[in-house]
Short mmCIF file of C-alpha atoms in Angstrom, two decimals:
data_model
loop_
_atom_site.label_atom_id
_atom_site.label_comp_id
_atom_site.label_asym_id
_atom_site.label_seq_id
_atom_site.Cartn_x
_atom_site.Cartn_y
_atom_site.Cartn_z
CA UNK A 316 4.84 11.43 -39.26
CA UNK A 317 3.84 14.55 -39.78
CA UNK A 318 0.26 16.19 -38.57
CA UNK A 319 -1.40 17.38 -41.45
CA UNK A 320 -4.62 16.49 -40.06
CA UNK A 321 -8.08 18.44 -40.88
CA UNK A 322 -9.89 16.58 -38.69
CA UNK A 323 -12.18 18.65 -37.19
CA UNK A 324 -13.23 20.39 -40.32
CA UNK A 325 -16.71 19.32 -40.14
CA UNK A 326 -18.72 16.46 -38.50
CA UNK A 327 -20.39 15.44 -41.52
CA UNK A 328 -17.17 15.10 -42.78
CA UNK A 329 -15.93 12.69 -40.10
CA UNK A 330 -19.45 10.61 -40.21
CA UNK A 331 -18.56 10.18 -44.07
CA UNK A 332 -15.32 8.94 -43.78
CA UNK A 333 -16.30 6.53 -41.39
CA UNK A 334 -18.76 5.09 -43.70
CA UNK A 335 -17.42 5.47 -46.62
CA UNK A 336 -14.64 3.08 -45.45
CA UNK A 337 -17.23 0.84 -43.83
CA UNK A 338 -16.57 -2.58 -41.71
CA UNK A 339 -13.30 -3.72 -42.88
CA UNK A 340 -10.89 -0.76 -41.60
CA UNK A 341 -8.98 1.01 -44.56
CA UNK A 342 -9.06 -2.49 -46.72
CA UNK A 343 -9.37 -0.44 -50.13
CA UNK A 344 -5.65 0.85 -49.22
CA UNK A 345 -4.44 -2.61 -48.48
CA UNK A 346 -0.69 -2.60 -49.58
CA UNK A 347 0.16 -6.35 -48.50
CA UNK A 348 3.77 -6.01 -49.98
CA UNK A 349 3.92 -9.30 -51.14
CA UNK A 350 6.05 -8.57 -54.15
CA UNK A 351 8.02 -6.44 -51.72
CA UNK A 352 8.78 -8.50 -49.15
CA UNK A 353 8.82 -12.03 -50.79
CA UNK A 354 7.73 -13.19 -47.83
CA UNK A 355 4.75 -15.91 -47.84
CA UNK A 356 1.50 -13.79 -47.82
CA UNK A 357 -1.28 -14.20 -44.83
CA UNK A 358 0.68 -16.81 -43.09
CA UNK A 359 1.76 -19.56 -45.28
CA UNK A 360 3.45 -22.16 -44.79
CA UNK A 361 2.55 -21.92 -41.23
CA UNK A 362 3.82 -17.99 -40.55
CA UNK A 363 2.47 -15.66 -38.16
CA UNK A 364 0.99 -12.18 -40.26
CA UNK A 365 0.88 -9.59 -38.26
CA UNK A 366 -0.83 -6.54 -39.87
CA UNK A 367 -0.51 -2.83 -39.85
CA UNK A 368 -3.00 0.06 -40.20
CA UNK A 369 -1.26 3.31 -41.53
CA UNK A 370 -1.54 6.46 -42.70
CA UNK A 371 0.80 8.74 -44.60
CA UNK A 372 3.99 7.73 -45.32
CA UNK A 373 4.93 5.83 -42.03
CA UNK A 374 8.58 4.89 -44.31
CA UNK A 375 8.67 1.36 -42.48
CA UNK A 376 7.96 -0.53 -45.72
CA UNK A 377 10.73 1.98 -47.99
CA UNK A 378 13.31 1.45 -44.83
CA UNK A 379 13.43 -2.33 -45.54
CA UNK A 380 12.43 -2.53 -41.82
CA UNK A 381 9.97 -4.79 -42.46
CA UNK A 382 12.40 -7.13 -44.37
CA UNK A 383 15.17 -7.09 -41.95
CA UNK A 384 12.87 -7.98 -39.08
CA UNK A 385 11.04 -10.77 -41.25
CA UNK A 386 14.66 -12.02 -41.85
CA UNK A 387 15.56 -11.88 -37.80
CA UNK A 388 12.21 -13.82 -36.80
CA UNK A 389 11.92 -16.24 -39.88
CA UNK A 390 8.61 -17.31 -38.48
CA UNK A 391 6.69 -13.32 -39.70
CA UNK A 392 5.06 -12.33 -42.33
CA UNK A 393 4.37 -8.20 -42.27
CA UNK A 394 1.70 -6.78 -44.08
CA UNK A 395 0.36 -3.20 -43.81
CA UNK A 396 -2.59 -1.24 -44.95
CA UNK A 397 -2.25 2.53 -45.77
CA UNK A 398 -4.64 5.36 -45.96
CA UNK A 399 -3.15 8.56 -47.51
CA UNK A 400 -4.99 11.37 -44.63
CA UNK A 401 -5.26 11.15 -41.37
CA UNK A 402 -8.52 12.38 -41.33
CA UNK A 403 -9.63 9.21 -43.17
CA UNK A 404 -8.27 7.07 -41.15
CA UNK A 405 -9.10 7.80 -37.61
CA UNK A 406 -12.53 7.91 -37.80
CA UNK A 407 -12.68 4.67 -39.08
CA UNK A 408 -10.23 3.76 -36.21
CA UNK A 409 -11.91 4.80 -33.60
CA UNK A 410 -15.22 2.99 -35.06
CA UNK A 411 -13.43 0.15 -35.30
CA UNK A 412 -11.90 0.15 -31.38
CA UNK A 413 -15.56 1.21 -30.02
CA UNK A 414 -16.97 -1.67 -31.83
CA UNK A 415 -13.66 -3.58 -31.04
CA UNK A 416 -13.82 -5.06 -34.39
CA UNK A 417 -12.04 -5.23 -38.28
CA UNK A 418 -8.65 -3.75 -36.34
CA UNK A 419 -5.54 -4.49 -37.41
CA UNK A 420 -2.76 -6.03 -35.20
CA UNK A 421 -0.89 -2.78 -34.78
CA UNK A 422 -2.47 0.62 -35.61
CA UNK A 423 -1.03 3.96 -35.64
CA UNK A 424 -2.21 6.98 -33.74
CA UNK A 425 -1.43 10.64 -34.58
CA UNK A 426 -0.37 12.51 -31.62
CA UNK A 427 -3.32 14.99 -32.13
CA UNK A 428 -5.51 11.99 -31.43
CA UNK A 429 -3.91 10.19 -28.55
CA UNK A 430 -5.09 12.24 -25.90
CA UNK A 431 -8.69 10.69 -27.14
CA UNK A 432 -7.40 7.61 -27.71
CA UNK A 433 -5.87 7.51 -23.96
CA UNK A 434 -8.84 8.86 -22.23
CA UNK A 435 -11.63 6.80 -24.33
CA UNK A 436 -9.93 3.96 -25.88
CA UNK A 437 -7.41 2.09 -23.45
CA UNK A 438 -9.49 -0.85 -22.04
CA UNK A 439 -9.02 -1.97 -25.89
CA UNK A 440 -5.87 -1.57 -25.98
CA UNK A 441 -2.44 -3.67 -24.88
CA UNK A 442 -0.11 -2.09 -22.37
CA UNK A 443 3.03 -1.70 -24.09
CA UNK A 444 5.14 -0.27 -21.29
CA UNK A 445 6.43 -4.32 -21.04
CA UNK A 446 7.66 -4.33 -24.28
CA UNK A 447 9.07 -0.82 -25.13
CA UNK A 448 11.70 0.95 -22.52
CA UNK A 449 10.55 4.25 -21.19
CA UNK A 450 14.41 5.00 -21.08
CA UNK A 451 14.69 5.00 -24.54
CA UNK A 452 11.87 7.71 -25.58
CA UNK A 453 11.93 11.31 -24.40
CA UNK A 454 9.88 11.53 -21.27
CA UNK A 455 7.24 13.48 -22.53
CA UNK A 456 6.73 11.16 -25.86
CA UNK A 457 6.28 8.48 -23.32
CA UNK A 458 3.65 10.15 -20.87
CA UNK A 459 1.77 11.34 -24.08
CA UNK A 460 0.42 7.90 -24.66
CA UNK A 461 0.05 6.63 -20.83
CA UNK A 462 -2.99 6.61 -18.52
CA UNK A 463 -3.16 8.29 -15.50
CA UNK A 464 -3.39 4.54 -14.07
CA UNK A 465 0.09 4.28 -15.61
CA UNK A 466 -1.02 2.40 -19.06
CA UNK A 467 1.02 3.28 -21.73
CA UNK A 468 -1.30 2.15 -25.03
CA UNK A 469 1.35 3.17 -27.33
CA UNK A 470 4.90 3.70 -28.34
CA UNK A 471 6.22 6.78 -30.43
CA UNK A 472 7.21 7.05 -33.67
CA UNK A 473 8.69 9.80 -34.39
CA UNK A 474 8.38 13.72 -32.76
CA UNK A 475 8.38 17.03 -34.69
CA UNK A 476 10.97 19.24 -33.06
CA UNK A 477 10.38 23.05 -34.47
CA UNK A 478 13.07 24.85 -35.91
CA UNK A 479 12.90 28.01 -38.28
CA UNK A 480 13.51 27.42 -42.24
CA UNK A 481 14.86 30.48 -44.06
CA UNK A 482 16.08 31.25 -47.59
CA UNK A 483 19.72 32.99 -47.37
CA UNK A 484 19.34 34.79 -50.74
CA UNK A 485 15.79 36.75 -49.27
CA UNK A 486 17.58 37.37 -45.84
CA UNK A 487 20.43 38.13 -47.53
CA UNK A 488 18.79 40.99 -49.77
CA UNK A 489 17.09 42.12 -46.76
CA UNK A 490 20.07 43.45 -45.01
CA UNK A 491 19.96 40.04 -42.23
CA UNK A 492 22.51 37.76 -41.26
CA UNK A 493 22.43 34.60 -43.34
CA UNK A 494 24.82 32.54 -40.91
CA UNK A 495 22.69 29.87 -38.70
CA UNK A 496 23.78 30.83 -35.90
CA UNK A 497 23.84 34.63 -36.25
CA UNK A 498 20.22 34.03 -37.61
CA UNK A 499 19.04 31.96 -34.52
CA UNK A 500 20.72 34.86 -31.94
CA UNK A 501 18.18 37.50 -33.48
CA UNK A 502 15.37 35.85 -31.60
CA UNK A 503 16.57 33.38 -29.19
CA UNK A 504 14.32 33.28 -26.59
CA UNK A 505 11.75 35.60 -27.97
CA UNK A 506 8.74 35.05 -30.40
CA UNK A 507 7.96 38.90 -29.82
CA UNK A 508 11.81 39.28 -31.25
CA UNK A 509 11.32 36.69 -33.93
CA UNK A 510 8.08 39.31 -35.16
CA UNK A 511 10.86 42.19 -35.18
CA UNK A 512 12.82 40.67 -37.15
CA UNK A 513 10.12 40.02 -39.58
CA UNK A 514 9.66 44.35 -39.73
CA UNK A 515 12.96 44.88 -40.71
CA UNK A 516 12.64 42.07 -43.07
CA UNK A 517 9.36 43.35 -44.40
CA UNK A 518 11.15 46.95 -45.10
CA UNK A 519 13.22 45.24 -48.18
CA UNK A 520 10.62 42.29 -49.14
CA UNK A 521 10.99 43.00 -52.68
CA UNK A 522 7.45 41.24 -53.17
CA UNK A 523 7.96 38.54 -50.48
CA UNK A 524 6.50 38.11 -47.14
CA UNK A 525 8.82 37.45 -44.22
CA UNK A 526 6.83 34.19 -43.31
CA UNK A 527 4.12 32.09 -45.10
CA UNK A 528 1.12 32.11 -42.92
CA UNK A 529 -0.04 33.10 -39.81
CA UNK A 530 -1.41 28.75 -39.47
CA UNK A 531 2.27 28.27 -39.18
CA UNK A 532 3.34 30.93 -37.03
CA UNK A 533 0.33 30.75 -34.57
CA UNK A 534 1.29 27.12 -34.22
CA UNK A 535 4.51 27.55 -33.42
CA UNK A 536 3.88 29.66 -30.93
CA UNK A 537 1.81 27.76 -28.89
CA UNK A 538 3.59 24.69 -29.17
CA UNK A 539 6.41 25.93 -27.03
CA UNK A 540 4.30 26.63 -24.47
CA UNK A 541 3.76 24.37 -21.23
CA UNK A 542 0.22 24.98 -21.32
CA UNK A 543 -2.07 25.69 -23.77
CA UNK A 544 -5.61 24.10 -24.44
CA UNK A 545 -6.42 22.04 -21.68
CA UNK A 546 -4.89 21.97 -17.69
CA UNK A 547 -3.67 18.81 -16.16
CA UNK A 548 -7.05 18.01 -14.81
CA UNK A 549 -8.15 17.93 -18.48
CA UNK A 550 -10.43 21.26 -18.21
CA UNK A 551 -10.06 23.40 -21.32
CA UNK A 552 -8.63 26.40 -20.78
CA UNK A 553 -7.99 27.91 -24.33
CA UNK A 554 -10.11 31.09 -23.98
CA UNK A 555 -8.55 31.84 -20.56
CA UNK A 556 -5.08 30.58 -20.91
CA UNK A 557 -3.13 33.95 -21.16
CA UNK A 558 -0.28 32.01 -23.25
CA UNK A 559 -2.85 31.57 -25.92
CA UNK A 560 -4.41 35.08 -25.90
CA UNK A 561 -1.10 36.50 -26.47
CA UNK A 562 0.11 34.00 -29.05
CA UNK A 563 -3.36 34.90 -30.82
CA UNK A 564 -2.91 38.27 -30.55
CA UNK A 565 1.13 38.33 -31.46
CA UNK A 566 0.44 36.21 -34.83
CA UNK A 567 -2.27 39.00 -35.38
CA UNK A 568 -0.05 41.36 -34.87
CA UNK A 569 1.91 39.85 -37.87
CA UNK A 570 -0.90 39.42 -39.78
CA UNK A 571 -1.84 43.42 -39.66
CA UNK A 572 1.75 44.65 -40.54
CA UNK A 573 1.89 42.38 -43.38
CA UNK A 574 4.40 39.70 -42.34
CA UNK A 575 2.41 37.04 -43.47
CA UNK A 576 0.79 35.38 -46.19
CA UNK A 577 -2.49 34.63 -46.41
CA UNK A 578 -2.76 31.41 -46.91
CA UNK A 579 -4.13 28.18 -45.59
CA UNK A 580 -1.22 25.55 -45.52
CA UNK A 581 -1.37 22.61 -46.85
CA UNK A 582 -3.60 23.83 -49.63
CA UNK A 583 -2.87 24.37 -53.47
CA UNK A 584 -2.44 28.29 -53.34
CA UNK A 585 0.27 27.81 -50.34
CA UNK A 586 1.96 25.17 -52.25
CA UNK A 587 2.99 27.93 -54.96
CA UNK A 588 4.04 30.47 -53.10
CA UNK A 589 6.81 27.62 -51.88
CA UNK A 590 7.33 27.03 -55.28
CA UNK A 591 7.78 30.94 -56.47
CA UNK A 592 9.98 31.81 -53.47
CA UNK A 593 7.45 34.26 -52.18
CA UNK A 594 8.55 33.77 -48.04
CA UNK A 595 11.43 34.00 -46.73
CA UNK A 596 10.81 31.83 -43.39
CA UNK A 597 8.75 29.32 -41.44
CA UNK A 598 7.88 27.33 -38.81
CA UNK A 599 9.42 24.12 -39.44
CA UNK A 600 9.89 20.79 -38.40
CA UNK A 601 11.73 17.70 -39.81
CA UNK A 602 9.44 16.73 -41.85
CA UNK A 603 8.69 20.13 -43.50
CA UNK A 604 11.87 19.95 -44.80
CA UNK A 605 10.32 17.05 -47.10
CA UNK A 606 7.53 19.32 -48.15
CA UNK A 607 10.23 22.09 -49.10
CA UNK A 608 11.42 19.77 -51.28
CA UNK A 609 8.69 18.17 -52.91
CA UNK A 610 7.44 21.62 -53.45
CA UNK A 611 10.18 24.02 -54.99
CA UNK A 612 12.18 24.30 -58.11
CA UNK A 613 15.27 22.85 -58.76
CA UNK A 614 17.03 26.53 -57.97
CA UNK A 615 15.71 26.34 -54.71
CA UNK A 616 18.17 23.67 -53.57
CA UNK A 617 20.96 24.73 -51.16
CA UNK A 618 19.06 28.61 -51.09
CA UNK A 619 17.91 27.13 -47.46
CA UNK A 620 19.30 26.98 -43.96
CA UNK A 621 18.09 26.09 -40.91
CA UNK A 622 18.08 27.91 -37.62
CA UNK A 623 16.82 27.53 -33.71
CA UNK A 624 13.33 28.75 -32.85
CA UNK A 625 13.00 31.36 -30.42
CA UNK A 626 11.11 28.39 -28.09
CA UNK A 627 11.70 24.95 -28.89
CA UNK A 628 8.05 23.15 -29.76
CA UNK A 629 6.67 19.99 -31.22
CA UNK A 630 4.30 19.88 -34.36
CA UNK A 631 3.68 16.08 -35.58
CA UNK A 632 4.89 12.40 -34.23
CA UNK A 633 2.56 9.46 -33.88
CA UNK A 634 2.58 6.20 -31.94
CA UNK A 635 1.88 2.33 -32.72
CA UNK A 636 -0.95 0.83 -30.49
CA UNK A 637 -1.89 -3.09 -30.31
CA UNK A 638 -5.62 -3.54 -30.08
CA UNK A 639 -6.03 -6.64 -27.56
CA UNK A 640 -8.76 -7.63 -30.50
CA UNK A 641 -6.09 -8.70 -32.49
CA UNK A 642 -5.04 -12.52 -33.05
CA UNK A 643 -1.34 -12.28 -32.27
CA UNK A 644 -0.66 -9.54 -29.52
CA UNK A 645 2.18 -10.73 -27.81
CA UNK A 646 4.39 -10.64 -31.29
CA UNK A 647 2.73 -7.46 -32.62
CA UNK A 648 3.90 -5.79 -29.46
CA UNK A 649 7.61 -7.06 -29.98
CA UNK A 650 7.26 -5.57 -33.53
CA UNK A 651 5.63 -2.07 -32.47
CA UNK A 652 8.37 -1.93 -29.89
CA UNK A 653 11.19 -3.30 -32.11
CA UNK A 654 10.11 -0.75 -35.16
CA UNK A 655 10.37 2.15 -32.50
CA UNK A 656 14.11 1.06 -30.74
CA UNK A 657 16.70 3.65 -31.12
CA UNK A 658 18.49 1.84 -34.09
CA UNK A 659 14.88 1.41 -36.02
CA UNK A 660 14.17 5.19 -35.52
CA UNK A 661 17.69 6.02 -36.92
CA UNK A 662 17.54 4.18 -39.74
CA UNK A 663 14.10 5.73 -40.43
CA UNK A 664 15.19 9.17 -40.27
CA UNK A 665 18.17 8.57 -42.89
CA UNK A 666 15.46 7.17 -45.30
CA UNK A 667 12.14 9.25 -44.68
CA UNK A 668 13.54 12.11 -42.54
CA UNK A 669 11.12 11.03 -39.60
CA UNK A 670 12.83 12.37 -36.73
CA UNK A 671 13.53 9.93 -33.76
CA UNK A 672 11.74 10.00 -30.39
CA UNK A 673 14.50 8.13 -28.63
CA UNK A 674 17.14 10.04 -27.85
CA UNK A 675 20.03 7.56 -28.29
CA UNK A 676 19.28 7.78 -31.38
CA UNK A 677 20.37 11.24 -31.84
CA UNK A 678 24.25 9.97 -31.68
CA UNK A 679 24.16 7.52 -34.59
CA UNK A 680 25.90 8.32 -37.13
CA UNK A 681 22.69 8.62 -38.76
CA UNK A 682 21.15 11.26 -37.40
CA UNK A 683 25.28 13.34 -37.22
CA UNK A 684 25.70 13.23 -40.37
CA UNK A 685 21.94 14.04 -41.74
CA UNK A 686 21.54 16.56 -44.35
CA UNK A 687 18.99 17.70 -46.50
CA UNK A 688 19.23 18.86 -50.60
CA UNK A 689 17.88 22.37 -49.61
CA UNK A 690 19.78 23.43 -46.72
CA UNK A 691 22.94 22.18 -48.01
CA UNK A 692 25.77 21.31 -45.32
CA UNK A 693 23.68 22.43 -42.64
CA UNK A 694 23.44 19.66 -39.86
CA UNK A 695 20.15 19.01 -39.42
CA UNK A 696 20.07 16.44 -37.01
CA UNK A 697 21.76 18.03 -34.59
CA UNK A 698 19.68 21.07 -35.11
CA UNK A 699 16.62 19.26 -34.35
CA UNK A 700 18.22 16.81 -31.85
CA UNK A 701 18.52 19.86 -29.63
CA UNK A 702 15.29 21.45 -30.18
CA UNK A 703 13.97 18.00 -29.66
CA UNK A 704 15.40 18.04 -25.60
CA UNK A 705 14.37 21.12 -24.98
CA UNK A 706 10.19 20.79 -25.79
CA UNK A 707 7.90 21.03 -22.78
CA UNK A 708 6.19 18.78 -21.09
CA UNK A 709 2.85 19.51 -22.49
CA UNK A 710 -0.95 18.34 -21.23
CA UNK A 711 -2.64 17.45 -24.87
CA UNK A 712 -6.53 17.11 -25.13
CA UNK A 713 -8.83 14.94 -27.26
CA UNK A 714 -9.93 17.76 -28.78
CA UNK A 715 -6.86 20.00 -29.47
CA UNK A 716 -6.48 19.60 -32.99
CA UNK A 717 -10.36 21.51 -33.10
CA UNK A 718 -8.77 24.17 -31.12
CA UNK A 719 -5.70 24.51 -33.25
CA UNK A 720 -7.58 24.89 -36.51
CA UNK A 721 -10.39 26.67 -35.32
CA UNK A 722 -7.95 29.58 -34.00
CA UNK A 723 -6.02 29.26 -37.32
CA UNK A 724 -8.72 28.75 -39.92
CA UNK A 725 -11.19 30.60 -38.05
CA UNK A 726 -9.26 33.21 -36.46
CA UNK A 727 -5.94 34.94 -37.58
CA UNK A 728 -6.13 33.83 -41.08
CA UNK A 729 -9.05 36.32 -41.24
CA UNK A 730 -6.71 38.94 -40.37
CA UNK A 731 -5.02 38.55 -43.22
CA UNK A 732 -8.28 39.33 -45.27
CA UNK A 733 -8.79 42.55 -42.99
CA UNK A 734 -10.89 41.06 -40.24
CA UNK A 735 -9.90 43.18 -36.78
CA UNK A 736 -7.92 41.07 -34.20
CA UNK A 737 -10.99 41.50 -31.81
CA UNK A 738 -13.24 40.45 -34.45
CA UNK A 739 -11.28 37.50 -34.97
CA UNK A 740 -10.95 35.74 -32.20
CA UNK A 741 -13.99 36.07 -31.40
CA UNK A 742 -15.18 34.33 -34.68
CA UNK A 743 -12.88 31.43 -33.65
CA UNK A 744 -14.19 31.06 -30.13
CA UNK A 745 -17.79 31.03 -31.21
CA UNK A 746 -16.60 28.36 -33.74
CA UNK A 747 -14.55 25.96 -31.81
CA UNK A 748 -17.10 25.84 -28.90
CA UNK A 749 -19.40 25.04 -31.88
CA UNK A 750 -17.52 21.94 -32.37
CA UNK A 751 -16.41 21.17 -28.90
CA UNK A 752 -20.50 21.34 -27.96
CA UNK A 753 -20.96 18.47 -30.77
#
C-alpha cells in the first residue's frame, strides 16, 4: 500500500474529515462484494461476517483472496469497506478506536500512522503476535507495530523497498550507462554520488530534469537512514539529527543546480511531467511502478529500467489491526494473519504489485518471475527483494509523516522557486513545530 498520505496538511482538515464521515466509520464507501463474492451477505444462513476497513487499493478483493479463503472456511462471509485517501480514513479511525466504537473487525493502518497507533491506541487493540509468525515478516516490519511491552497490534501488509526508476532513452542521450547494473555502480553507496551523476546528466538534459522533485529525493534520502525524526526514547530529534540536516541540505543542493523539478508529487502538474517524459529518474518503490504506468503514454512502455539505490530505504507498507470492539476477534485475527502469510503476500504482489513483507515470499515463483510493462525484462522482484533485506531498522514517530511533508512542502520545494537553502529550512522548522505544538 503505498503512502500517499497528506495528513498533516492542516488540522481543520483532519477535524473535517472526521466529521464529515461521522459515527458509522467510512460506511458511504461500503463495498460489501456481494455480487463478487456470492457469498451470503451479513451472515446468512448462519455465517460469521467479518468486516474490513480500507483504504486505497488494498488488492485483497481483485486477488480473489477473499474468495479462496471464504471457500477454505465455508462458515465466512468477507465484506470490506474502502475509502479512496488515507487522510480520510484515519481520522475517522482513530475517532472511532478513542471512542472504541462503529470499528470494523479488521482495520488497516498506514505505516506513517502506526507509531500513533502503537503508542496511543493498543489497549483497544488484539495482540496478534498469537496468530501471525514473527519468522515470517522482516524483523523490522514486525517491531514497527509492537509495544515496548512486547504487543504486536498489527501484522504487515506489504513494505516499500526503494529502488531508482530511470528512462534508458534520456540516460542514454546523456552520455550514461543504460545497463542496470552499470547504472546502480555509479552511486552505490553514495546519495552525494547519486547528485553527481545528476550534473553530468543535467549537462545534456535536452529540456529534462535528471529527477522529478526534490519531495522524492529528500525522502529517499532519509529513509535509508537509521535515524531520523525521533530517537529510541521517542524524543524528536529532526532539527538536531545531523542525518537530516545533511539530507536537507544535499536535496537543496539539487534543487539550486537545477536537478530537479519543481513539483509537488502526487499533484496534477507532476502527473504530466510523467506523462511528457520530462525526468529522467526517481525515487521509487514497488508501487511507483503502478503510478508510472497509470501515468505515461503508451511509448513509454519498456523506455524504463530499474536500478539499486545508493542506500536501500522504505517508503509505504501498512498493517491489519483487530479492534477487541469487534464481535468476532478470534476469526478476524486468523484472517488478518492468513491474508498476510507468505503465499497471500505473493499472490498479492503478482496481481497489485504490493510488495511482500515476508521474506519467504521473495522465492515464489511469483515474486522471480515479476515484471512490469515499463521496465520490460527487468526482474523486479528480485530487485526489490534485495533492497527489501537491506532497510534499517528504523525508530518511526506518531508524528513523522508532519515532519516529512513539512521539510518537503515547506522546505526544499521552495528552493526550487528560488528560496535560499538557509531560508528554507528554516521556513519548514517554524512550520512543523507549528503542527507538532497542536
Amino acid at each position: 500500500m503505498r503512502a500517499r498520505t497528506r495528513t498533516a496538511r492542516r488540522r481543520v482538515v483532519v477535524l473535517a474529515a472526521v466529521a464529515s464521515l461521522g459515527a458509522g466509520l467510512l460506511a458511504g464507501c461500503a463495498d460489501d462484494g456481494n455480487d463478487d463474492n456470492g457469498s451470503e451477505s451479513s451472515g446468512g444462513g448462519g455465517k460469521t461476517t467479518i468486516t474490513l476497513g480500507l483504504f486505497g487499493t488494498a488488492g485483497f478483493k481483485e486477488s480473489g483472496l477473499y474468495k479462496e479463503y471464504e471457500k477454505l472456511h465455508p462458515n465466512i462471509h468477507i465484506e470490506q469497506t474502502v475509502v479512496e485517501r488515507n487522510e480520510n480514513y484515519y481520522p475517522a479511525l482513530i475517532n472511532h478506536l478513542t471512542t472504541n466504537s462503529g470499528l470494523q473487525d479488521i482495520q488497516m493502518v498506514e505505516v506513517g500512522n502506526i507509531a500513533e497507533v502503537v503508542q496511543t491506541q493498543s489497549a483497544k487493540l488484539l495482540d496478534l503476535s498469537k496468530y501471525g509468525k514473527k519468522s515470517d515478516y522482516l524483523e523490522w516490519k514486525w517491531q514497527q507495530a509492537t509495544t515496548q511491552g512486547g504487543q504486536t497490534v498489527g501484522v504487515g501488509t506489504d513494505v516499500g523497498p526503494m529502488a531508482i526508476c530511470y528512462r534508458k532513452d534520456l540516460f542514454q542521450k546523456a552520455g550514461l550507462p543504460t545497463d542496470r547494473e552499470e547504472v546502480g555502480k555509479l552511486w552505490a553507496g553514495s546519495w552525494e554520488k547519486f547528485v553527481d551523476v545528476g550534473k553530468q546528466y543535467q549537462k545534456k538534459a535536452n529540456g529534462t530534469t535528471f529527477l522529478d522533485s526534490p519531495g522524492g529525493l529528500l525522502q529517499a534520502i532519509v529513509s535509508s537512514e537509521k535515524e531520523r525524526f525521533y530517537d529510541a526514547s521517542g524524543k524528536v530529534i529532526y532539527k538536531t539529527n545531523p542525518a537530516v540536516k545533511a539530507a536537507f541540505d544535499l536535496t537543496a543542493d539539487a534543487a539550486e543546480a537545477g536537478l530537479v523539478g519543481n513539483q509537488t508529487q502526487f499533484q496534477p502538474a507532476w502527473d504530466t511531467t510523467i506523462a511528457n517524459s520530462k525526468f529522467a529518474a526517481m525515487s521509487c518503490p514497488p508501487w511507483m511502478l503502478g503510478y508510472i504506468k497509470g501515468k505515461s503514454k503508451d511509448d513509454a512502455k519498456g523506455k524504463w529500467d530499474v536500478a539499486q539505490a545508493p542506500k536501500s530505504g522504505n517508503w509505504g507498507g501498512s498493517f491489519l489491526t483487530v479492534p477487541k470492539s469487534g464481535k468476532n476477534t478470534e476469526e478476524a485475527a486468523k484472517l488478518a494473519a492468513w491474508l498476510t502469510a507468505p503465499e497471500q503476500q505473493a499472490k498479492l504482489f503478482a496481481v497489485q504489485g504490493s510488495f511482500p513483507s515476508t521474506p519467504a515470499a521473495y522465492d515464489s515463483a511469483a515474486v522471480k518471475s515479476a515484471k512490469n510493462d515499463m521496465t520490460g525484462d527487468a526482474p523486479i522482484g528480485t530487485i526489490f527483494a534485495e533492497a527489501a533485506k537491506n532497510i534499517p531498522v528504523q525508530t518511526i514517530g506518531p508524528k513523522d509523516q508532519i515532519i516529512q511533508q513539512g521539510l518537503t512542502d515547506n522546505g526544499v520545494v521552495l528552493v526550487t522557486q528560488g528560496k535560499s537553502p538557509k531560508d528554507a529550512w528554516n521556513n519548514a522548522v517554524k512550520t512543523i513545530d507549528n503542527n507538532l505544538d497542536q
